Coordinates of C-alpha atoms and ligand atoms in Angstrom, one line a residue:
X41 CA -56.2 63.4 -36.8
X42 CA -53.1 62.3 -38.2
X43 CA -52.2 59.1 -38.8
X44 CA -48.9 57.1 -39.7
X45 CA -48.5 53.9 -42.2
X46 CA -47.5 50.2 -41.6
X47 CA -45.6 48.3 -43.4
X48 CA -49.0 46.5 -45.0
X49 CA -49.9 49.8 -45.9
X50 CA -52.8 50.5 -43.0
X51 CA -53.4 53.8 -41.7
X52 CA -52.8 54.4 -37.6
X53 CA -54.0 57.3 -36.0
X54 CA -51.0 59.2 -34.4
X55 CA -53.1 59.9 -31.1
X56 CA -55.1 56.8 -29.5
X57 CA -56.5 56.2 -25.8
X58 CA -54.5 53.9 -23.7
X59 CA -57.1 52.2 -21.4
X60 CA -55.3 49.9 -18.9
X61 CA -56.6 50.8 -15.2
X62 CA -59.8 53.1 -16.3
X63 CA -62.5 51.2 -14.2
X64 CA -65.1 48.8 -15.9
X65 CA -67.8 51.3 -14.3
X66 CA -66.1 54.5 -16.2
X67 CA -66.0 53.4 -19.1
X68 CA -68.7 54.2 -21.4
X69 CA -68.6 57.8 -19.7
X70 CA -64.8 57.5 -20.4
X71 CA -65.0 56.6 -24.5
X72 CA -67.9 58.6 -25.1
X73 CA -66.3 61.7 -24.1
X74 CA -63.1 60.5 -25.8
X75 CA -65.3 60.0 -29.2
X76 CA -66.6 63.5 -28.9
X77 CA -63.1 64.7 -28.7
X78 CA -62.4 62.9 -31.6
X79 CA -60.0 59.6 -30.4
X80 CA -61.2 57.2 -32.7
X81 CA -58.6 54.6 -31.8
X82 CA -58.8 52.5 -28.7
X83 CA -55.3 50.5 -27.0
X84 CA -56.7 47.6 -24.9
X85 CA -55.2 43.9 -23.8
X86 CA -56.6 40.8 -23.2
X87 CA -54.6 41.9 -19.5
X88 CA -56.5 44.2 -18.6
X89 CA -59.7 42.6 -18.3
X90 CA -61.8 45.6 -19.6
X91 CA -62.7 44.4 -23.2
X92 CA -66.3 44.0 -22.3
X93 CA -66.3 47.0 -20.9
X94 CA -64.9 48.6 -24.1
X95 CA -67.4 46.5 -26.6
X96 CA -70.2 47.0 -24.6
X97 CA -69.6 50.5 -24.8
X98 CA -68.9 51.0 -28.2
X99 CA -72.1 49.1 -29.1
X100 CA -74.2 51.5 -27.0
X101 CA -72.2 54.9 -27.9
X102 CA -73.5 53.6 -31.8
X103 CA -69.8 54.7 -33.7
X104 CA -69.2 52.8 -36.6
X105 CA -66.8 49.7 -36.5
X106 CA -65.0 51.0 -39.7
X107 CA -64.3 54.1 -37.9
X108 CA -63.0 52.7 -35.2
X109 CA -59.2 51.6 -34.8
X110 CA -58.7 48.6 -32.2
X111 CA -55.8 47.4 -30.9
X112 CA -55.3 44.3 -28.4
X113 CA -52.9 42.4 -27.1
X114 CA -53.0 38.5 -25.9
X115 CA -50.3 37.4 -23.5
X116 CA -49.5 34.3 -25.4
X117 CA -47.7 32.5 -22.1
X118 CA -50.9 32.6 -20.3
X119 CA -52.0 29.8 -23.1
X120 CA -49.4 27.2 -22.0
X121 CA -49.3 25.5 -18.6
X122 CA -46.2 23.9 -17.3
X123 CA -45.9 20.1 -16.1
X124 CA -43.1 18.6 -14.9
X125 CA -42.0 15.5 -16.5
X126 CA -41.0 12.3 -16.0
X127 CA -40.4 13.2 -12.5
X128 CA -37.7 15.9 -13.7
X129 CA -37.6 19.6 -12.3
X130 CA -37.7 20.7 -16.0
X131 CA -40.7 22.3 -16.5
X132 CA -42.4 21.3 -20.4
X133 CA -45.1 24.0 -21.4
X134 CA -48.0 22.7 -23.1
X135 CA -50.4 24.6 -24.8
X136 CA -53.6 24.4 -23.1
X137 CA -55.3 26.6 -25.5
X138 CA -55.0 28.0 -28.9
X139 CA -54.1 31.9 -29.8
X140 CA -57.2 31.1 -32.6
X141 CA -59.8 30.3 -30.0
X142 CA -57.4 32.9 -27.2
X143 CA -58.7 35.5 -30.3
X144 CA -62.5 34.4 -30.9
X145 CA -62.8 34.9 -27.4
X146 CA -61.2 38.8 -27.8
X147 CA -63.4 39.3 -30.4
X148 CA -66.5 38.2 -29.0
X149 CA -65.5 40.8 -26.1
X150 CA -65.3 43.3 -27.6
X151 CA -67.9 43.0 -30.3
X152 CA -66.7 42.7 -33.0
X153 CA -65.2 40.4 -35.8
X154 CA -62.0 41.3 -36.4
X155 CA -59.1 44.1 -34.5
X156 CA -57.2 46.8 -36.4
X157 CA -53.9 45.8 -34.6
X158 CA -53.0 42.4 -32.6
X159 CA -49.3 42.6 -30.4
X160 CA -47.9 40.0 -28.7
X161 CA -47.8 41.5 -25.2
X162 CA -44.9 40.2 -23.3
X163 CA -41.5 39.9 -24.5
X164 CA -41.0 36.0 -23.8
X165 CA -38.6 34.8 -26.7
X166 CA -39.7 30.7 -25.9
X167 CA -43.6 32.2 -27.4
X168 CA -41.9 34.0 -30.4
X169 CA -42.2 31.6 -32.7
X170 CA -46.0 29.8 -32.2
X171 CA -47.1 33.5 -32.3
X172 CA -45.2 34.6 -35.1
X173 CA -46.5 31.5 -36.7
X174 CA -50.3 31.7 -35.6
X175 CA -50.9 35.6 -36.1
X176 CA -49.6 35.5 -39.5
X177 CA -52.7 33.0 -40.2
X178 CA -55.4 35.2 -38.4
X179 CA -54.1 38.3 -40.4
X180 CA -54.0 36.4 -43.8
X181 CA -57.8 34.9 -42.6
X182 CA -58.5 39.2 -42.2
X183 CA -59.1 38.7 -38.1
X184 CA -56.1 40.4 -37.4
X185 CA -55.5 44.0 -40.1
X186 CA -52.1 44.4 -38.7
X187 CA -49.6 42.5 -35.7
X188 CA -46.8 43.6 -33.7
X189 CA -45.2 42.9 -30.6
X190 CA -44.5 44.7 -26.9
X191 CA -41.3 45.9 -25.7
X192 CA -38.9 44.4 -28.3
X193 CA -35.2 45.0 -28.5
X194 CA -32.6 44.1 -30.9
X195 CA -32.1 40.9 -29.3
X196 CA -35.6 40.0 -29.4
X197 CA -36.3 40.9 -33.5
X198 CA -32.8 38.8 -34.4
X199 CA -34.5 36.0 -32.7
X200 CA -37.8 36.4 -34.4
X201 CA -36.5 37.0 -38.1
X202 CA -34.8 33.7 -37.4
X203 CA -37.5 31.3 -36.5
X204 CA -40.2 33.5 -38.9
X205 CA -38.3 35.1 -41.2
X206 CA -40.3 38.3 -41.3
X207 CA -40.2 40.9 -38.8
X208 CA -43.6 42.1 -36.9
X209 CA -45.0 45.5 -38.3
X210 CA -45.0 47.9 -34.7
X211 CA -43.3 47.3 -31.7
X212 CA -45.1 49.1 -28.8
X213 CA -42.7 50.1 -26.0
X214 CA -42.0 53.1 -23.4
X215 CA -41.1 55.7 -24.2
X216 CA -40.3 59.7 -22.5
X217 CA -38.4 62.2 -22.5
X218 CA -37.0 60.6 -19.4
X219 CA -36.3 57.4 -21.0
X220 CA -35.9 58.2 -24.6
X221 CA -35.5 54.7 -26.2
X222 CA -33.0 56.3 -29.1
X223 CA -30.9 52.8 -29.3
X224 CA -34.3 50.9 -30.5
X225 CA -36.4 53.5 -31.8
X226 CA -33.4 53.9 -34.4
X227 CA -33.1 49.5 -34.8
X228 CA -37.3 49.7 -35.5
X229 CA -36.5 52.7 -38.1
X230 CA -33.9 51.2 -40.0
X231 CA -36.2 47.9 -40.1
X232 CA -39.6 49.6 -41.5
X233 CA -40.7 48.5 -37.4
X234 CA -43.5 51.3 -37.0
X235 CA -43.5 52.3 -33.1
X236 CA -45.9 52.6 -30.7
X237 CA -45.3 54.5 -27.1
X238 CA -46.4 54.2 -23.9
X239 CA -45.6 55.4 -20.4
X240 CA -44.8 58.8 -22.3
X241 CA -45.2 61.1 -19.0
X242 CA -42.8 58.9 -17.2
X243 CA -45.1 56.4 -15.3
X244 CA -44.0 53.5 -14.2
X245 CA -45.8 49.9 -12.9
X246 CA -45.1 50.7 -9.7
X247 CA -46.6 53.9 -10.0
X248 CA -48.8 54.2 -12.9
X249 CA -49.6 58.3 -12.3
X250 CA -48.2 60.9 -14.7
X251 CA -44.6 61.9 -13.3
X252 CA -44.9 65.2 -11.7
X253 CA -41.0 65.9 -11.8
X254 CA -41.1 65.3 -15.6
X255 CA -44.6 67.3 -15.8
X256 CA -43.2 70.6 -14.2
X257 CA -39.6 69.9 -15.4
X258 CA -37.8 73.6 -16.2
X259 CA -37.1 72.5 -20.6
X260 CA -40.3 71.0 -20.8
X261 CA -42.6 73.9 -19.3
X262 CA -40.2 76.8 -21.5
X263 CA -41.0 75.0 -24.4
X264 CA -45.1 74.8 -23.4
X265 CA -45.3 78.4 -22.1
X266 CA -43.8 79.6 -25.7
X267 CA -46.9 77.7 -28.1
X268 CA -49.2 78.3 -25.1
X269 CA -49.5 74.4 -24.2
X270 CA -49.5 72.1 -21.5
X271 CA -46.3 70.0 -20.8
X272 CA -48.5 66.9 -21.3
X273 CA -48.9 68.3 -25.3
X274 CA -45.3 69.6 -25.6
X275 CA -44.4 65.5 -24.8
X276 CA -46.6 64.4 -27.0
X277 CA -45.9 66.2 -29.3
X278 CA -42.3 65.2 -29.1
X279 CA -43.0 61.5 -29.5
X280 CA -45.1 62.0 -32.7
X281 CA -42.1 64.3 -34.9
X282 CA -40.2 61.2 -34.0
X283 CA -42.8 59.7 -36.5
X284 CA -44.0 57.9 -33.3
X285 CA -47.8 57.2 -32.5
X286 CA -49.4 57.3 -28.8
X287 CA -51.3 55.9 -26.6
X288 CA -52.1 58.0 -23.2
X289 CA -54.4 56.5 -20.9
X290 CA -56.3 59.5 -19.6
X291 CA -59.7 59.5 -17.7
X292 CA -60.8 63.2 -17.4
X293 CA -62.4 65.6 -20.0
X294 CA -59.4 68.0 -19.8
X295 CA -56.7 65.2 -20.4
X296 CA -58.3 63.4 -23.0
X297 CA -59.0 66.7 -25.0
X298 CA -55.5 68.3 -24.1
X299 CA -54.0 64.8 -25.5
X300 CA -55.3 65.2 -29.2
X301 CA -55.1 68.6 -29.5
X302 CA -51.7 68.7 -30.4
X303 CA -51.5 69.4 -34.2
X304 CA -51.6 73.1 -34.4
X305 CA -48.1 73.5 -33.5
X306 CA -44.5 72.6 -34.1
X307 CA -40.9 71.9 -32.0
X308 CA -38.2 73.0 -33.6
X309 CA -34.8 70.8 -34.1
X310 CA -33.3 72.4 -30.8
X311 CA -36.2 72.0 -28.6
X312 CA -36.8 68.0 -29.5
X313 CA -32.9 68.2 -28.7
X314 CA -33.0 70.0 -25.6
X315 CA -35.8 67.2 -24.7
X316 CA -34.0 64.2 -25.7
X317 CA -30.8 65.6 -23.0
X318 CA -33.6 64.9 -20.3
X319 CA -32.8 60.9 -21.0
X320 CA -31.9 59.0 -18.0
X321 CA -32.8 55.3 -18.8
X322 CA -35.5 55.9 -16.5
X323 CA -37.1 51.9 -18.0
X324 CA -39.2 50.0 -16.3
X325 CA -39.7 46.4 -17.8
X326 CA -42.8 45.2 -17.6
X327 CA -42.4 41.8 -18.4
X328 CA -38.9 40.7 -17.9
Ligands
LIG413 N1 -47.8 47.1 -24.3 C1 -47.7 47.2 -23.0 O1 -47.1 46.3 -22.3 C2 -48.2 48.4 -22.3 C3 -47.7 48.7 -21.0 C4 -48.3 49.8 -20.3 C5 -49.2 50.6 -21.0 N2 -49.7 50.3 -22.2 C6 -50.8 51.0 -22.9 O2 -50.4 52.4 -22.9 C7 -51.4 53.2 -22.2 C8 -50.7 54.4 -21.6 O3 -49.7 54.1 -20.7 P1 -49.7 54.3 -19.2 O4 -51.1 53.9 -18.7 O5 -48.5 53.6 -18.6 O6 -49.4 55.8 -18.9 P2 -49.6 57.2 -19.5 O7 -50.6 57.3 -20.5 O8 -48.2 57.7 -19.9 O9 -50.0 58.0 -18.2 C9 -51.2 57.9 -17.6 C10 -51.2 58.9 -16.4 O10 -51.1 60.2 -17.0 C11 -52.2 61.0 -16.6 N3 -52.5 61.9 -17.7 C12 -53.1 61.7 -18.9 N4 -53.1 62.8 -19.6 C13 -52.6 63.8 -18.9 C14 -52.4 65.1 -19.2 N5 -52.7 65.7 -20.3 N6 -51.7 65.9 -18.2 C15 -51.4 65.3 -17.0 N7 -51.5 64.0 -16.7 C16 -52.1 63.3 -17.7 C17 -53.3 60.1 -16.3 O11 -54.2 60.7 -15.5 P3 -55.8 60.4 -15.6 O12 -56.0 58.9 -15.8 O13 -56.3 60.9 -14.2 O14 -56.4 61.2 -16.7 C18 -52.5 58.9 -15.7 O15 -52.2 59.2 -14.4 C19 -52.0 52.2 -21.2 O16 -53.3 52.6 -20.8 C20 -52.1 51.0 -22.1 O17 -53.2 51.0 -23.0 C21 -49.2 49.2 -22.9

């Protein structure tokens, strides 16, 4: 496994399983075989309701914790409620509970005493600041080994260097060779921003299956016959020589192993190219 550097100077495995919509039920079955393949890095959210699942399972499959790379996510506006006040239709959020305790919970979840990565999970400028704020304590307190944020643009890091003045360490957004990202991806390089991608075989939230059209797409299956891969690899491959890491959510043996076995070959500056000419802004945003 290869693995990238934050700005803190932790390691992050390039390849990691995404785990939003593998049942509950699945997944001990699920991570086990993922360990044997050799993922040792895990992508899970407070969202998706399955970190029991995950701690539970990691506590029976026995891998050590300090092998193990965690990452999840706590979608901070689910901490306030709104009331109206003073009989005004302007809504005041209060905080109904604290990211601190929001955490302890997470932890407790997923067995364990502190994550490898903590990202703030929907791009909602009003909760840049408390999290920005509150994160920065848990990492210096060593609950949190590294923090970043979810679907960040420019807009969104101006805003945060002003009210923290610090920038978050990895921005996790979607990215494919149908909606290649460049503008940002270039804004996070120029920053030291490591990125993190998702949605890399085109799904969307409507439709959260691997995109046959990008799958069987004529530049992407050339490329795979020549180094005798899949087009799932020949993608992948083409986020991490963008110095990108991954996250693929996959549930079967053959997609999990296809999805880390993709360090025994190389694109060549024309084929990335020919890749990145498939853009067509294909985003969906998930939280705006
Ligand atoms: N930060 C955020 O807001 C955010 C948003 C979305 C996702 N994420 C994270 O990113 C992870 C991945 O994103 P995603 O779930 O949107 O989609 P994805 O990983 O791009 O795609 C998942 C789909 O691709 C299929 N697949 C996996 N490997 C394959 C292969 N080698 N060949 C063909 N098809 C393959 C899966 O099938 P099977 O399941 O049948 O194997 C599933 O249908 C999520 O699970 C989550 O952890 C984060």
């Amino acid at each position: 496994m290869l693995y990238g550097t934050l700005g803190n100077g932790l390691q992050v495995p390039l390849v990691g399983l995404g785990t939003y919509k593998i049942p509950n039920e699945e997944m001990h079955s699920v991570l086990e075989k993922a360990f044997e393949c050799g993922y040792r890095k895990i992508d899970t959210a407070r969202y998706y309701k399955n970190e029991e699942a995950i701690g539970k399972a990691i506590s029976e499959i026995g891998i050590p914790r300090n092998e193990l790379f965690i990452t999840t996510k706590m979608d901070v506006e689910s901490l306030y409620k709104s009331i109206s006040f003073l009989g005004h239709k302007r809504k005041l959020p209060i905080r109904k509970q604290s990211l601190r305790s929001a955490l302890f919970q997470q932890l407790e979840r997923l067995h364990t005493d502190y994550v490898d990565m903590y990202l703030l999970h929907a791009a909602i400028p009003k909760y840049y600041e408390y999290w920005g704020k509150e994160v920065k304590i848990l990492y210096n307190e060593g609950y949190v080994k590294s923090f970043g944020v979810c679907h960040f643009n420019k807009s969104d890091f101006e805003l945060y260097e002003t009210e923290l003045k610090e920038l978050p360490m990895i921005n996790q957004i979607e990215i494919s060779p149908f909606n290649t990202n460049k503008e940002i991806i270039s804004y996070c390089d120029g920053k030291g921003v490591r990125l993190e991608a998702f949605a890399t075989f085109g799904t969307t939230k409507k439709n959260p299956v691997a995109a046959t059209e990008l799958l069987e797409n004529e530049i992407i299956t050339v490329i795979a016959k020549k180094y005798g891969k899949t087009p799932s690899q020949v993608i992948l491959r083409w986020v991490i020589e963008q110095g990108i890491s991954v996250v693929p959510k996959a549930r079967s043996e053959k997609h999990l192993l296809e999805n880390i076995d993709i360090f025994d070959f190389e694109l060549s500056a024309e084929e990335m190219q020919s890749i990145d000419t498939l853009n067509k802004d294909n985003k969906w945003r998930y939280f705006r």
